[in-house]
PDB file of C-alpha atoms in Angstrom:
ATOM      1  CA  MET J 273     -16.117-120.251 250.781  1.00 34.00           C
ATOM      2  CA  SER J 274     -16.840-123.882 251.375  1.00 40.00           C
ATOM      3  CA  GLU J 275     -16.929-126.587 248.703  1.00 49.00           C
ATOM      4  CA  GLY J 276     -13.944-125.087 246.863  1.00 56.00           C
ATOM      5  CA  TYR J 277     -15.751-121.987 245.567  1.00 73.00           C
ATOM      6  CA  ASN J 278     -13.547-118.963 246.202  1.00 88.00           C
ATOM      7  CA  PHE J 279     -15.737-115.866 246.120  1.00 87.00           C
ATOM      8  CA  LYS J 280     -12.790-113.525 246.703  1.00 90.00           C
ATOM      9  CA  GLN J 281     -10.948-114.864 243.652  1.00 93.00           C
ATOM     10  CA  LEU J 282     -14.119-114.784 241.511  1.00 92.00           C
ATOM     11  CA  SER J 283     -14.966-111.212 242.533  1.00 91.00           C
ATOM     12  CA  GLN J 284     -11.419-110.025 241.789  1.00 93.00           C
ATOM     13  CA  GLN J 285     -11.556-111.583 238.319  1.00 94.00           C
ATOM     14  CA  ILE J 286     -15.025-110.170 237.549  1.00 94.00           C
ATOM     15  CA  LEU J 287     -14.133-106.697 238.890  1.00 95.00           C
ATOM     16  CA  ALA J 288     -11.004-106.649 236.714  1.00 96.00           C
ATOM     17  CA  LEU J 289     -13.221-107.166 233.650  1.00 96.00           C
ATOM     18  CA  SER J 290     -15.863-104.649 234.774  1.00 96.00           C
ATOM     19  CA  GLU J 291     -16.078-100.871 234.712  1.00 96.00           C
ATOM     20  CA  ALA J 292     -17.590-100.682 238.200  1.00 95.00           C
ATOM     21  CA  SER J 293     -15.299-100.889 241.179  1.00 93.00           C
ATOM     22  CA  ASP J 294     -17.743-102.452 243.657  1.00 93.00           C
ATOM     23  CA  TRP J 295     -19.168-105.962 243.443  1.00 91.00           C
ATOM     24  CA  GLU J 296     -22.895-105.128 243.550  1.00 91.00           C
ATOM     25  CA  THR J 297     -22.644-102.663 240.666  1.00 93.00           C
ATOM     26  CA  ALA J 298     -20.201-104.785 238.662  1.00 93.00           C
ATOM     27  CA  ARG J 299     -22.363-107.895 238.733  1.00 89.00           C
ATOM     28  CA  LYS J 300     -25.248-105.930 237.200  1.00 92.00           C
ATOM     29  CA  GLU J 301     -23.077-105.249 234.136  1.00 94.00           C
ATOM     30  CA  TRP J 302     -23.006-108.969 233.277  1.00 94.00           C
ATOM     31  CA  ALA J 303     -25.482-111.133 231.347  1.00 91.00           C
ATOM     32  CA  LEU J 304     -25.605-114.865 230.661  1.00 91.00           C
ATOM     33  CA  VAL J 305     -25.084-115.384 226.920  1.00 90.00           C
ATOM     34  CA  ASP J 306     -24.330-119.084 226.444  1.00 89.00           C
ATOM     35  CA  ILE J 307     -24.132-122.419 228.182  1.00 90.00           C
ATOM     36  CA  ILE J 308     -21.460-124.978 227.418  1.00 88.00           C
ATOM     37  CA  GLU J 309     -21.177-128.614 228.389  1.00 87.00           C
ATOM     38  CA  ALA J 310     -17.505-129.551 228.475  1.00 86.00           C
ATOM     39  CA  ASP J 311     -16.478-133.113 227.694  1.00 84.00           C
ATOM     40  CA  GLU J 312     -13.387-132.706 229.863  1.00 89.00           C
ATOM     41  CA  PRO J 313     -13.320-130.910 233.234  1.00 92.00           C
ATOM     42  CA  GLU J 314     -12.264-127.264 233.251  1.00 92.00           C
ATOM     43  CA  THR J 315     -11.521-124.670 235.940  1.00 93.00           C
ATOM     44  CA  CYS J 316     -13.819-121.802 236.961  1.00 93.00           C
ATOM     45  CA  LEU J 317     -12.603-118.229 237.477  1.00 92.00           C
ATOM     46  CA  CYS J 318     -13.043-118.870 241.204  1.00 92.00           C
ATOM     47  CA  GLY J 319     -10.449-121.636 240.978  1.00 91.00           C
ATOM     48  CA  HIS J 320     -12.887-124.531 241.457  1.00 91.00           C
ATOM     49  CA  TYR J 321     -12.025-127.679 239.523  1.00 92.00           C
ATOM     50  CA  PRO J 322     -13.651-129.679 237.996  1.00 92.00           C
ATOM     51  CA  ILE J 323     -16.522-127.961 236.234  1.00 92.00           C
ATOM     52  CA  ILE J 324     -18.463-129.432 233.332  1.00 91.00           C
ATOM     53  CA  GLU J 325     -21.399-126.998 233.171  1.00 91.00           C
ATOM     54  CA  ILE J 326     -19.858-123.748 231.991  1.00 92.00           C
ATOM     55  CA  CYS J 327     -21.629-120.441 231.543  1.00 92.00           C
ATOM     56  CA  GLU J 328     -20.383-117.765 229.206  1.00 92.00           C
ATOM     57  CA  ILE J 329     -21.153-114.328 230.564  1.00 93.00           C
ATOM     58  CA  HIS J 330     -20.729-111.002 228.792  1.00 94.00           C
ATOM     59  CA  ASN J 331     -20.218-107.547 230.245  1.00 96.00           C
ATOM     60  CA  ARG J 332     -22.620-105.145 228.533  1.00 95.00           C
ATOM     61  CA  VAL J 333     -20.530-102.118 229.534  1.00 96.00           C
ATOM     62  CA  THR J 334     -16.941-103.159 228.766  1.00 96.00           C
ATOM     63  CA  GLY J 335     -17.611-105.825 226.138  1.00 97.00           C
ATOM     64  CA  HIS J 336     -15.514-108.407 228.000  1.00 97.00           C
ATOM     65  CA  SER J 337     -16.583-112.042 228.192  1.00 95.00           C
ATOM     66  CA  ALA J 338     -15.741-114.706 230.744  1.00 94.00           C
ATOM     67  CA  GLU J 339     -16.539-118.335 231.430  1.00 93.00           C
ATOM     68  CA  VAL J 340     -17.528-119.421 234.909  1.00 93.00           C
ATOM     69  CA  GLY J 341     -19.023-122.504 236.446  1.00 93.00           C
ATOM     70  CA  ASN J 342     -22.745-123.026 236.781  1.00 91.00           C
ATOM     71  CA  VAL J 343     -22.587-122.769 240.586  1.00 90.00           C
ATOM     72  CA  CYS J 344     -20.789-119.404 240.564  1.00 91.00           C
ATOM     73  CA  VAL J 345     -23.224-117.987 238.030  1.00 90.00           C
ATOM     74  CA  LYS J 346     -26.139-119.010 240.228  1.00 87.00           C
ATOM     75  CA  ARG J 347     -24.648-118.325 243.647  1.00 81.00           C
ATOM     76  CA  PHE J 348     -22.861-115.054 243.045  1.00 77.00           C
ATOM     77  CA  LEU J 349     -24.188-113.508 239.848  1.00 78.00           C
ATOM     78  CA  GLY J 350     -27.802-114.552 240.339  1.00 82.00           C
ATOM     79  CA  PHE J 351     -28.445-116.207 236.955  1.00 82.00           C
ATOM     80  CA  ARG J 352     -30.458-119.449 237.246  1.00 86.00           C
ATOM     81  CA  SER J 353     -28.447-121.343 234.657  1.00 90.00           C
ATOM     82  CA  ASP J 354     -28.918-124.498 236.725  1.00 91.00           C
ATOM     83  CA  LEU J 355     -32.540-124.582 235.548  1.00 93.00           C
ATOM     84  CA  ILE J 356     -31.451-124.312 231.913  1.00 93.00           C
ATOM     85  CA  PHE J 357     -28.906-127.117 232.341  1.00 93.00           C
ATOM     86  CA  ALA J 358     -31.557-129.251 234.079  1.00 94.00           C
ATOM     87  CA  GLY J 359     -33.952-128.775 231.151  1.00 94.00           C
ATOM     88  CA  VAL J 360     -31.274-129.649 228.595  1.00 94.00           C
ATOM     89  CA  LYS J 361     -30.282-132.779 230.544  1.00 93.00           C
ATOM     90  CA  ARG J 362     -33.911-133.862 230.773  1.00 95.00           C
ATOM     91  CA  VAL J 363     -34.413-133.537 227.008  1.00 95.00           C
ATOM     92  CA  ARG J 364     -31.074-135.184 226.232  1.00 92.00           C
ATOM     93  CA  LYS J 365     -32.184-138.175 228.328  1.00 95.00           C
ATOM     94  CA  ASP J 366     -35.621-138.316 226.664  1.00 96.00           C
ATOM     95  CA  PRO J 367     -36.253-136.134 223.571  1.00 95.00           C
ATOM     96  CA  GLU J 368     -40.013-136.520 224.042  1.00 96.00           C
ATOM     97  CA  LYS J 369     -39.936-134.554 227.308  1.00 95.00           C
ATOM     98  CA  GLY J 370     -40.895-130.896 227.344  1.00 94.00           C
ATOM     99  CA  LEU J 371     -38.402-128.123 227.994  1.00 95.00           C
ATOM    100  CA  ASN J 372     -38.893-126.061 231.131  1.00 95.00           C
ATOM    101  CA  ALA J 373     -39.883-122.382 231.034  1.00 94.00           C
ATOM    102  CA  ASP J 374     -36.326-121.196 231.751  1.00 93.00           C
ATOM    103  CA  CYS J 375     -34.967-123.128 228.759  1.00 94.00           C
ATOM    104  CA  ILE J 376     -37.702-121.880 226.474  1.00 96.00           C
ATOM    105  CA  ALA J 377     -37.101-118.247 227.467  1.00 94.00           C
ATOM    106  CA  PHE J 378     -33.284-118.542 227.277  1.00 92.00           C
ATOM    107  CA  PHE J 379     -33.275-120.123 223.814  1.00 94.00           C
ATOM    108  CA  ARG J 380     -35.851-117.607 222.561  1.00 95.00           C
ATOM    109  CA  GLN J 381     -33.639-114.754 223.749  1.00 91.00           C
ATOM    110  CA  ARG J 382     -30.757-116.297 221.792  1.00 89.00           C
ATOM    111  CA  ASN J 383     -33.051-116.355 218.704  1.00 92.00           C
ATOM    112  CA  LEU J 384     -32.768-120.117 218.469  1.00 92.00           C
ATOM    113  CA  LEU J 385     -36.552-120.403 218.608  1.00 96.00           C
ATOM    114  CA  ASN J 386     -38.826-118.503 216.262  1.00 96.00           C
ATOM    115  CA  ASP J 387     -42.155-117.049 217.426  1.00 97.00           C
ATOM    116  CA  TRP J 388     -44.128-120.128 216.398  1.00 97.00           C
ATOM    117  CA  GLU J 389     -41.744-122.603 218.098  1.00 97.00           C
ATOM    118  CA  TYR J 390     -41.712-120.435 221.212  1.00 97.00           C
ATOM    119  CA  GLY J 391     -45.511-120.421 221.378  1.00 97.00           C
ATOM    120  CA  PHE J 392     -45.725-124.147 220.657  1.00 97.00           C
ATOM    121  CA  LEU J 393     -43.283-124.994 223.425  1.00 97.00           C
ATOM    122  CA  GLN J 394     -45.094-122.753 225.891  1.00 95.00           C
ATOM    123  CA  ASP J 395     -48.450-124.291 224.991  1.00 95.00           C
ATOM    124  CA  THR J 396     -47.228-127.890 225.259  1.00 95.00           C
ATOM    125  CA  MET J 397     -44.627-127.511 228.022  1.00 92.00           C
ATOM    126  CA  ARG J 398     -46.631-129.318 230.713  1.00 90.00           C
ATOM    127  CA  LYS J 399     -48.621-131.625 228.451  1.00 90.00           C
ATOM    128  CA  ARG J 400     -47.788-135.319 228.502  1.00 87.00           C
ATOM    129  CA  ASN J 401     -50.315-136.647 226.010  1.00 93.00           C
ATOM    130  CA  LEU J 402     -49.533-135.000 222.705  1.00 96.00           C
ATOM    131  CA  SER J 403     -50.806-136.071 219.311  1.00 96.00           C
ATOM    132  CA  ALA J 404     -48.305-137.888 217.094  1.00 97.00           C
ATOM    133  CA  LYS J 405     -47.789-134.721 215.047  1.00 97.00           C
ATOM    134  CA  GLN J 406     -47.295-132.573 218.144  1.00 97.00           C
ATOM    135  CA  MET J 407     -44.810-135.090 219.581  1.00 97.00           C
ATOM    136  CA  ALA J 408     -42.859-135.155 216.321  1.00 97.00           C
ATOM    137  CA  THR J 409     -42.711-131.347 216.400  1.00 98.00           C
ATOM    138  CA  ARG J 410     -41.567-131.337 220.037  1.00 97.00           C
ATOM    139  CA  VAL J 411     -38.823-133.878 219.284  1.00 97.00           C
ATOM    140  CA  LYS J 412     -37.670-131.889 216.240  1.00 97.00           C
ATOM    141  CA  ILE J 413     -37.434-128.667 218.267  1.00 97.00           C
ATOM    142  CA  ASN J 414     -35.684-130.482 221.133  1.00 96.00           C
ATOM    143  CA  GLN J 415     -33.114-131.895 218.720  1.00 94.00           C
ATOM    144  CA  LYS J 416     -32.534-128.392 217.379  1.00 93.00           C
ATOM    145  CA  ILE J 417     -31.926-127.158 220.950  1.00 92.00           C
ATOM    146  CA  LEU J 418     -29.561-130.018 221.771  1.00 90.00           C
ATOM    147  CA  ALA J 419     -27.585-129.426 218.584  1.00 87.00           C
ATOM    148  CA  ALA J 420     -27.234-125.753 219.496  1.00 84.00           C
ATOM    149  CA  VAL J 421     -25.992-126.268 223.032  1.00 83.00           C
ATOM    150  CA  SER J 422     -22.282-125.697 222.785  1.00 63.00           C
ATOM    151  CA  ARG J 423     -20.074-128.659 223.535  1.00 69.00           C
ATOM    152  CA  ARG J 424     -16.394-128.384 224.039  1.00 60.00           C
ATOM    153  CA  GLY J 425     -13.717-131.014 224.473  1.00 49.00           C
ATOM    154  CA  LEU J 426     -13.446-134.344 222.709  1.00 39.00           C
ATOM    155  CA  GLN J 427     -15.177-133.672 219.408  1.00 41.00           C
ATOM    156  CA  GLY J 428     -13.307-136.122 217.190  1.00 37.00           C
ATOM    157  CA  PRO J 429     -11.580-135.335 213.885  1.00 35.00           C
TER     158      PRO J 429
END
């Protein structure tokens, strides 16, 4: 593969952690369960270095977990984690911005958002002119999301 992404190495690693013996079946056993922003570069299962946007995936059949880079998750496993990372970056840059639909759905699936917060975010996702109370609620929910996004690396004492 170009750009340092080694599909052969990734597929061997994923197949070793899967029950299925062929790639197309094995990749269907996996689900995206978490996103991690590393403070220091790490290495993907494919061998690519450096990666900062890390995706934790879990095999529903075998119970194994693995961490791979955002590009491999999107390119080979078909999960659009890049959209989730883009939404998190946008909110980290400006907490008054709305989360995108992929972020809202992902964090709801992880039970980070309750039914009311989920509905609120869906209703106000594309709105720019919120009332002061609505904006305060959006910022509070965004801060909750940012606090929940796993960070690994230099955390201090």
